[in-house]
Amino acid sequence: MTEFSREDDFDLEERNALRRVAGLSTELADISEVEYRQLRLERVVLVGVWTTGTLVEAENSLRELARLAETAGSNVLEGLIQRRDRPDPATYIGSGKAKQLRDIVTAHGADTVICDGELTPGQLRQLEDVVKVKVVDRTALILDIFAQHARSKEGKAQVELAQMQYLLPRLRGWGESLSRQVGGRAAGGLGIGGRGPGETKLEIDRRRITARIAKLRNQISRMRTSRDAKRAQRVERRIPAVVIAGYTNAGKSSLLNTLTGAGVLVENALFATLDPTVRRCETADGRVYTLADTVGFVRHLPLQLVEAFRSTLEEVADADLILHVVDAADPDPEAQIRAVREVLAEIGAVDVPEQLVFNKIDAADPDMLARLRRLAPDALLVSAHTGAGVDKLEAVIDERLPRPDVELTALIPYARGDLVARIHEAGEVLSTGHRPEGTLVNARVNSDLAAALRPYAAPAGVPS
């Protein structure tokens, strides 16, 4: 399948057809309310607009949308792609295709249409008017999944903030019947039945949402203060930080469990992990570092979520090493890598050292593994499920972690066991021995710890 550009002429037959995607086979939620209720997606039809790239890429994107819809609890009945140079500004797929879509929805008895993109408020409204069922875009779907999976107080606040930011420009009113206040001398002072609307329900909802957004931002800011304090303690003690980042359902939590025995929830579902998990680890030579799991990324991750989760994602930007985990069994791993790196750039983490890790090699076919080796010769191939390649991963972490810059030998009195503990925790112990005067340690440490150990520097001639 060859690529095409927007300047290319589209084949008439292609333009006149809604292409079905093979292998894809609610109660209407009123999103005008201030409370963003969970979408009850039950019987859905998917529709996407193919503007750039190949047909295979467009179909992969719609298949991912199907997985997202299933994660949200829906039954996917049909998947359709419309080939256009750009989405229709009125109905996303064009008025004629919208009528065809209505007929397909009616024939399947669907109650929801999910569009593979973020639609403007006008597109949502006009497409809904034609197909006569609820229309949901990709952004609303991802927000709903996040809302279902958020567990911690901070995670719930971050998701709600993203929902409110998405909802605010999409509020809709249905005429003067939604008025909550009336003007005293409106309509020439005609009295009861003749007064015009004052502040409408739409205006009241908008004001309440704006106030809620301000409150949520304040709550997240206070939670961020606590997170920053913990991070500052790690920085002060010079403990290296490794972060596991990657596409959703790439096996990040499974890899964290394999490396640390953390017992984090592992589920074959998109966005199963929203709350970051930080665990203490040690290299083979005893150096301590932290290993953190993060929320998974996805193509076209809503900007509202990136902004809401920024305080959490800053853990990635402050790391010493990013383990970029990719699903080796995915049909389009290159797209996963691009999507993750776009988000990393968004949060200012492009300069952090990165180690590509292709996970799930036990589920990938040999041709895909050969393709991955050509794609990234320096990447590691592992399986968190079987443990294959994990020892090499641990060795690479050991090798790529920053090492303390001062090497010294100190004879530390037994009464100062706290200093020995600090060396083991934040330094790299090269050798130890016991003398009548205390513990003899040869180690590499940071400059602050070296200053604390200087009074105990071993005299010349003391064997190590």
Coordinates of C-alpha atoms in Angstrom, one line a residue:
M1 CA 0.0 0.0 0.0
T2 CA 1.6 3.3 -1.0
E3 CA 1.4 6.5 0.8
F4 CA -0.4 9.6 -0.6
S5 CA -0.4 13.3 0.2
R6 CA -3.2 15.8 0.4
E7 CA -2.3 17.1 -3.1
D8 CA -3.0 13.6 -4.6
D9 CA -6.3 13.1 -6.4
F10 CA -8.5 10.7 -4.6
D11 CA -10.1 7.9 -6.5
L12 CA -13.8 8.7 -7.1
E13 CA -14.8 5.2 -5.8
E14 CA -12.7 5.7 -2.7
R15 CA -14.3 9.1 -2.0
N16 CA -17.8 7.8 -2.5
A17 CA -17.5 4.9 0.0
L18 CA -17.4 4.3 3.7
R19 CA -14.7 1.5 3.8
R20 CA -15.5 -1.2 6.3
V21 CA -12.6 -2.4 8.5
A22 CA -12.5 -6.2 8.8
G23 CA -12.4 -7.7 12.3
L24 CA -14.4 -5.0 14.0
S25 CA -17.7 -6.1 14.6
T26 CA -26.2 3.2 25.9
E27 CA -28.0 5.1 27.3
L28 CA -27.5 8.6 26.0
A29 CA -25.5 10.6 28.5
D30 CA -26.3 14.3 28.7
I31 CA -22.9 16.0 28.7
S32 CA -24.5 19.4 29.2
E33 CA -24.7 18.7 32.9
V34 CA -22.0 19.9 35.2
E35 CA -21.4 16.3 36.4
Y36 CA -19.5 14.4 33.7
R37 CA -21.3 11.1 34.0
Q38 CA -19.8 7.9 32.9
L39 CA -20.6 7.1 29.3
R40 CA -22.7 3.9 29.0
L41 CA -21.3 2.7 25.7
E42 CA -23.1 -0.6 24.8
R43 CA -23.6 -1.0 21.0
V44 CA -21.3 1.2 19.0
V45 CA -20.3 1.9 15.5
L46 CA -16.8 3.3 14.9
V47 CA -15.9 5.8 12.1
G48 CA -12.6 7.4 11.2
V49 CA -11.3 9.8 8.5
W50 CA -8.2 8.6 6.6
T51 CA -6.3 11.7 5.6
T52 CA -2.6 10.7 5.5
G53 CA -0.4 7.6 5.7
T54 CA -1.3 4.2 4.4
L55 CA -4.6 2.2 4.7
V56 CA -2.9 -0.2 7.0
E57 CA -2.1 2.7 9.4
A58 CA -5.6 4.0 9.2
E59 CA -7.1 0.5 10.0
N60 CA -4.6 0.0 12.9
S61 CA -5.8 3.3 14.4
L62 CA -9.4 2.2 14.1
R63 CA -8.6 -1.2 15.6
E64 CA -7.0 0.6 18.6
L65 CA -10.2 2.7 18.9
A66 CA -12.1 -0.6 19.0
R67 CA -9.9 -1.8 21.9
L68 CA -10.5 1.6 23.7
A69 CA -14.3 1.2 23.2
E70 CA -14.2 -2.4 24.6
T71 CA -12.1 -1.2 27.5
A72 CA -14.9 1.3 28.2
G73 CA -17.4 -1.5 28.2
S74 CA -18.9 -1.4 24.8
N75 CA -19.8 -3.9 22.1
V76 CA -18.3 -2.9 18.7
L77 CA -20.6 -3.7 15.9
E78 CA -18.9 -2.0 12.9
G79 CA -15.9 0.0 11.9
L80 CA -15.9 2.4 9.0
I81 CA -13.2 4.6 7.4
Q82 CA -13.9 7.6 5.1
R83 CA -11.0 8.6 2.8
R84 CA -10.8 12.4 2.6
D85 CA -8.1 15.1 2.3
R86 CA -9.3 16.5 5.6
P87 CA -12.3 16.0 8.0
D88 CA -15.5 17.8 7.0
P89 CA -15.8 21.0 9.1
A90 CA -19.5 20.4 9.6
T91 CA -20.1 16.7 10.1
Y92 CA -16.6 15.2 10.2
I93 CA -17.3 12.8 7.4
G94 CA -19.6 14.9 5.1
S95 CA -23.3 15.2 4.9
G96 CA -23.8 12.3 2.4
K97 CA -21.6 9.9 4.4
A98 CA -23.4 11.0 7.6
K99 CA -26.7 9.8 6.1
Q100 CA -25.1 6.5 5.1
L101 CA -23.8 6.2 8.6
R102 CA -27.3 6.8 10.0
D103 CA -28.6 3.9 7.9
I104 CA -25.8 1.6 9.2
V105 CA -26.5 2.6 12.8
T106 CA -30.2 1.9 12.3
A107 CA -29.5 -1.4 10.6
H108 CA -27.3 -2.6 13.5
G109 CA -29.4 -1.2 16.3
A110 CA -26.5 0.8 17.6
D111 CA -26.9 3.5 20.2
T112 CA -23.5 5.3 19.9
V113 CA -21.1 6.4 17.2
I114 CA -17.4 6.9 18.2
C115 CA -15.3 9.0 16.0
D116 CA -11.5 8.4 15.7
G117 CA -10.5 12.0 16.3
E118 CA -11.3 15.0 18.4
L119 CA -14.4 16.7 17.1
T120 CA -15.3 20.3 17.5
P121 CA -18.5 21.1 19.4
G122 CA -20.2 22.0 16.1
Q123 CA -19.2 18.7 14.4
L124 CA -20.5 16.7 17.4
R125 CA -23.8 18.5 17.3
Q126 CA -24.4 18.3 13.6
L127 CA -23.3 14.7 13.2
E128 CA -25.6 13.8 16.1
D129 CA -28.5 15.6 14.5
V130 CA -28.1 13.4 11.4
V131 CA -27.4 10.0 12.9
K132 CA -29.9 10.4 15.7
V133 CA -27.8 8.7 18.3
K134 CA -25.1 9.7 20.7
V135 CA -21.8 10.8 19.1
V136 CA -18.6 10.5 21.1
D137 CA -15.1 11.4 20.0
R138 CA -11.8 9.7 20.8
T139 CA -10.9 12.3 23.5
A140 CA -14.2 11.7 25.4
L141 CA -13.7 8.0 25.2
I142 CA -10.2 8.1 26.6
L143 CA -11.3 10.5 29.4
D144 CA -14.1 8.0 30.3
I145 CA -11.6 5.1 30.5
F146 CA -9.3 7.2 32.8
A147 CA -12.3 8.1 35.0
Q148 CA -13.1 4.3 35.4
H149 CA -9.5 3.4 36.3
A150 CA -8.5 6.3 38.6
R151 CA -8.1 5.0 42.1
S152 CA -6.0 7.5 44.1
K153 CA -7.3 10.9 45.3
E154 CA -4.8 12.7 43.0
G155 CA -5.6 10.5 40.0
K156 CA -9.3 11.2 40.4
A157 CA -8.7 14.9 40.7
Q158 CA -6.5 14.9 37.6
V159 CA -9.0 13.0 35.5
E160 CA -11.9 15.2 36.7
L161 CA -9.9 18.3 35.8
A162 CA -9.3 17.0 32.3
Q163 CA -13.0 16.1 31.9
M164 CA -14.1 19.6 33.0
Q165 CA -11.6 21.3 30.6
Y166 CA -13.0 19.1 27.7
L167 CA -16.6 19.7 28.7
L168 CA -16.5 23.5 29.1
P169 CA -16.6 24.4 25.4
R170 CA -19.1 21.6 24.6
L171 CA -21.9 22.7 26.8
R172 CA -25.2 23.0 25.0
G173 CA -28.5 24.6 25.7
W174 CA -32.0 23.9 24.4
G175 CA -33.7 27.3 24.3
E176 CA -35.4 29.6 26.8
S177 CA -36.9 26.7 28.8
L178 CA -33.5 26.2 30.5
S179 CA -33.6 29.7 32.0
R180 CA -33.1 29.8 35.7
Q181 CA -33.6 33.5 36.3
V182 CA -35.8 36.1 34.6
G183 CA -35.4 39.7 33.8
G184 CA -37.6 42.0 35.8
R185 CA -38.7 44.4 33.0
A186 CA -38.0 42.1 30.0
A187 CA -40.4 42.1 27.0
G188 CA -41.8 45.5 27.8
G189 CA -42.8 44.6 31.3
L190 CA -45.5 42.1 30.2
G191 CA -45.2 40.2 33.5
I192 CA -45.8 36.5 33.9
G193 CA -45.3 34.6 30.7
G194 CA -43.9 37.7 28.9
R195 CA -40.5 38.0 30.6
G196 CA -37.4 37.1 28.6
P197 CA -34.7 34.8 29.9
G198 CA -32.1 36.0 32.4
E199 CA -29.2 33.8 33.2
T200 CA -29.7 30.5 31.4
K201 CA -28.9 27.0 32.7
L202 CA -26.1 27.0 30.2
E203 CA -24.5 30.1 31.7
I204 CA -25.0 28.7 35.2
D205 CA -23.4 25.4 34.3
R206 CA -20.5 27.2 32.6
R207 CA -19.9 29.3 35.7
R208 CA -20.1 26.2 38.0
I209 CA -17.6 24.3 35.8
T210 CA -15.2 27.2 35.8
A211 CA -15.3 27.3 39.6
R212 CA -14.8 23.6 39.8
I213 CA -11.8 23.7 37.5
A214 CA -10.2 26.4 39.7
K215 CA -10.8 24.2 42.8
L216 CA -9.3 21.1 41.2
R217 CA -6.2 23.0 40.1
N218 CA -5.8 24.2 43.6
Q219 CA -6.1 20.6 45.0
I220 CA -3.7 19.2 42.5
S221 CA -1.2 22.0 43.3
R222 CA -1.3 21.0 47.0
M223 CA -0.8 17.4 46.1
R224 CA 2.1 18.4 43.9
T225 CA 3.8 20.1 46.8
S226 CA 3.9 16.8 48.7
R227 CA 5.2 14.9 45.6
D228 CA 7.9 17.6 45.1
A229 CA 9.0 17.3 48.7
K230 CA 9.5 13.5 48.3
R231 CA 11.4 14.0 45.1
A232 CA 13.6 16.6 46.7
Q233 CA 14.5 14.2 49.4
R234 CA 15.6 11.7 46.7
V235 CA 17.6 14.3 44.9
E236 CA 19.3 15.5 48.1
R237 CA 20.3 12.0 48.9
R238 CA 21.5 11.6 45.3
I239 CA 19.5 8.4 44.6
P240 CA 19.3 7.7 40.9
A241 CA 15.9 7.5 39.4
V242 CA 14.7 5.1 36.6
V243 CA 11.2 5.6 35.0
I244 CA 9.3 3.0 33.0
A245 CA 7.4 4.8 30.3
G246 CA 5.6 3.6 27.1
Y247 CA 2.5 2.9 25.3
T248 CA -0.6 1.7 27.1
N249 CA -0.7 -2.1 27.6
A250 CA 2.9 -2.5 26.6
G251 CA 3.6 -4.5 29.8
K252 CA 5.1 -1.7 32.0
S253 CA 3.5 -2.9 35.2
S254 CA 4.5 -6.5 34.5
L255 CA 8.1 -5.4 33.9
L256 CA 8.1 -3.4 37.2
N257 CA 6.8 -6.5 39.0
T258 CA 9.5 -8.7 37.4
L259 CA 12.3 -6.3 38.3
T260 CA 11.1 -5.5 41.9
G261 CA 8.3 -7.9 43.0
A262 CA 6.2 -4.8 43.5
G263 CA 2.8 -6.6 43.1
V264 CA 1.3 -3.8 41.0
L265 CA -2.0 -4.6 39.3
V266 CA -1.4 -6.3 35.9
E267 CA -4.3 -6.4 33.6
N268 CA -4.6 -7.0 29.8
A269 CA -6.5 -3.7 29.3
L270 CA -5.7 -0.2 28.2
F271 CA -4.8 2.3 30.9
A272 CA -4.9 -0.3 33.7
T273 CA -2.3 1.8 35.6
L274 CA -3.0 5.5 36.2
D275 CA -1.4 6.1 39.6
P276 CA 2.4 6.0 39.5
T277 CA 4.2 3.4 41.6
V278 CA 7.8 4.0 42.9
R279 CA 9.9 1.2 44.2
R280 CA 13.4 0.9 45.8
C281 CA 15.8 -1.2 43.8
E282 CA 19.5 -2.2 44.0
T283 CA 22.0 -3.0 41.3
A284 CA 24.1 -6.1 41.4
D285 CA 26.9 -4.2 43.3
G286 CA 24.5 -2.8 45.9
R287 CA 23.8 0.7 44.5
V288 CA 20.3 1.9 45.4
Y289 CA 18.0 3.5 42.8
T290 CA 14.3 4.1 42.4
L291 CA 12.1 2.5 39.7
A292 CA 8.8 4.2 38.8
D293 CA 5.9 3.0 36.7
T294 CA 3.9 5.7 34.9
V295 CA 0.6 6.1 33.1
G296 CA 0.5 4.7 29.6
F297 CA 0.5 6.8 26.5
V298 CA -1.6 6.5 23.4
R299 CA -1.9 8.0 19.9
H300 CA -3.5 11.5 20.2
L301 CA -3.4 11.5 24.0
P302 CA -5.8 14.4 24.8
L303 CA -4.0 17.6 25.7
Q304 CA -6.3 18.0 28.7
L305 CA -4.9 14.8 30.1
V306 CA -1.3 15.7 29.5
E307 CA -1.9 19.0 31.3
A308 CA -3.8 17.5 34.2
F309 CA -1.2 14.7 34.7
R310 CA 1.7 17.1 34.2
S311 CA 2.7 16.9 37.9
T312 CA 2.8 13.1 37.7
L313 CA 4.6 13.0 34.4
E314 CA 7.3 15.4 35.7
E315 CA 8.7 12.3 37.4
V316 CA 9.7 11.2 33.9
A317 CA 11.4 14.5 33.1
D318 CA 13.5 14.4 36.3
A319 CA 14.6 10.8 35.8
D320 CA 18.2 9.7 35.1
L321 CA 17.1 7.0 32.7
I322 CA 13.8 6.2 30.8
L323 CA 13.0 2.6 30.1
H324 CA 10.8 3.1 27.0
V325 CA 8.8 -0.1 26.8
V326 CA 7.3 -1.1 23.5
D327 CA 4.9 -4.0 22.8
A328 CA 6.8 -6.3 20.5
A329 CA 3.6 -8.1 19.5
D330 CA 1.9 -4.9 18.3
P331 CA 1.4 -4.7 14.5
D332 CA 2.7 -1.2 14.4
P333 CA 5.5 -0.7 17.0
E334 CA 6.9 2.3 15.2
A335 CA 3.6 4.2 15.7
Q336 CA 3.8 3.4 19.4
I337 CA 7.3 4.8 19.6
R338 CA 6.4 8.0 17.8
A339 CA 3.3 8.5 20.0
V340 CA 5.4 8.1 23.3
R341 CA 8.2 10.4 22.1
E342 CA 5.6 13.1 21.2
V343 CA 4.4 13.1 24.8
L344 CA 7.9 13.0 26.2
A345 CA 8.7 16.1 24.2
E346 CA 5.5 17.7 25.5
I347 CA 6.6 17.2 29.1
G348 CA 10.3 18.3 28.5
A349 CA 11.9 14.8 28.8
V350 CA 13.6 14.6 25.4
D351 CA 17.0 15.1 26.9
V352 CA 16.7 12.2 29.5
P353 CA 18.7 9.1 28.4
E354 CA 16.4 6.5 26.9
Q355 CA 16.7 2.7 26.7
L356 CA 14.3 1.1 24.3
V357 CA 12.9 -2.2 25.6
F358 CA 10.7 -4.4 23.4
N359 CA 8.5 -6.4 25.7
K360 CA 6.3 -9.5 25.1
I361 CA 8.8 -11.2 22.8
D362 CA 7.2 -14.5 23.8
A363 CA 4.0 -13.3 21.9
A364 CA 5.8 -11.8 18.8
D365 CA 6.4 -13.8 15.7
P366 CA 10.0 -14.3 14.4
D367 CA 9.5 -11.9 11.5
M368 CA 8.5 -9.1 13.8
L369 CA 11.5 -9.7 16.1
A370 CA 13.8 -9.5 13.1
R371 CA 12.1 -6.3 12.1
L372 CA 12.6 -4.8 15.6
R373 CA 16.3 -5.7 15.6
R374 CA 16.7 -3.8 12.4
L375 CA 14.6 -0.9 13.7
A376 CA 16.6 -0.4 16.9
P377 CA 19.8 -2.5 17.1
D378 CA 20.6 -1.2 20.6
A379 CA 17.2 -2.1 22.0
L380 CA 16.7 -4.9 24.5
L381 CA 14.2 -7.7 23.8
V382 CA 12.6 -9.1 26.9
S383 CA 9.6 -10.9 28.2
A384 CA 8.2 -9.9 31.6
H385 CA 6.0 -13.0 31.4
T386 CA 8.8 -15.5 31.0
G387 CA 11.7 -13.5 32.3
A388 CA 13.7 -13.8 29.1
G389 CA 16.2 -11.0 28.7
V390 CA 15.5 -9.4 32.1
D391 CA 19.0 -10.2 33.3
K392 CA 20.4 -8.2 30.4
L393 CA 18.0 -5.3 31.2
E394 CA 19.2 -5.3 34.8
A395 CA 22.8 -5.2 33.6
V396 CA 22.1 -2.3 31.2
I397 CA 20.4 -0.3 34.1
D398 CA 23.5 -0.9 36.2
E399 CA 25.7 0.3 33.4
R400 CA 23.7 3.4 32.4
L401 CA 22.9 4.7 35.9
P402 CA 25.0 7.7 36.8
R403 CA 27.9 6.8 39.1
P404 CA 29.2 8.9 42.1
D405 CA 32.1 11.1 41.1
V406 CA 34.4 10.9 44.2
E407 CA 36.4 7.7 45.0
L408 CA 37.8 7.5 48.6
T409 CA 38.8 5.2 51.4
A410 CA 37.6 5.9 54.9
L411 CA 38.1 4.3 58.2
I412 CA 34.7 4.9 59.9
P413 CA 34.3 4.4 63.7
Y414 CA 31.7 1.8 64.6
A415 CA 29.8 4.5 66.4
R416 CA 29.1 6.1 63.0
G417 CA 27.2 3.3 61.4
D418 CA 24.9 5.9 59.9
L419 CA 27.7 7.0 57.5
V420 CA 28.3 3.4 56.4
A421 CA 24.6 3.0 55.8
R422 CA 24.6 6.2 53.7
I423 CA 27.5 4.9 51.6
H424 CA 25.6 1.7 50.9
E425 CA 22.4 3.6 50.1
A426 CA 23.7 6.5 47.9
G427 CA 27.2 5.4 46.9
E428 CA 29.0 2.5 45.1
V429 CA 30.9 0.3 47.5
L430 CA 34.0 -1.1 46.0
S431 CA 35.3 -3.0 49.1
T432 CA 34.8 -3.2 52.8
G433 CA 36.8 -4.5 55.8
H434 CA 36.8 -4.4 59.6
R435 CA 39.5 -3.0 61.7
P436 CA 39.8 -2.6 65.5
E437 CA 39.1 1.1 65.0
G438 CA 36.1 0.7 62.7
T439 CA 34.9 -0.2 59.2
L440 CA 37.3 0.4 56.4
V441 CA 35.3 1.3 53.2
N442 CA 36.6 2.0 49.7
A443 CA 33.7 3.5 47.7
R444 CA 32.6 6.0 45.2
V445 CA 30.3 8.7 46.6
N446 CA 28.8 12.1 45.7
S447 CA 30.6 15.3 46.8
D448 CA 28.3 16.0 49.7
L449 CA 28.9 12.6 51.3
A450 CA 32.6 12.8 50.5
A451 CA 32.7 16.0 52.6
A452 CA 31.0 14.2 55.5
L453 CA 33.6 11.3 55.2
R454 CA 36.7 13.5 54.9
P455 CA 37.4 13.5 58.7
Y456 CA 37.6 9.7 58.5
A457 CA 39.8 9.4 55.4
A458 CA 42.0 6.3 55.9
P459 CA 45.7 7.1 56.7
A460 CA 48.2 6.2 54.0
G461 CA 49.4 2.6 54.3
V462 CA 46.2 1.2 55.7
P463 CA 45.4 -1.9 53.6
S464 CA 42.0 -1.9 52.0

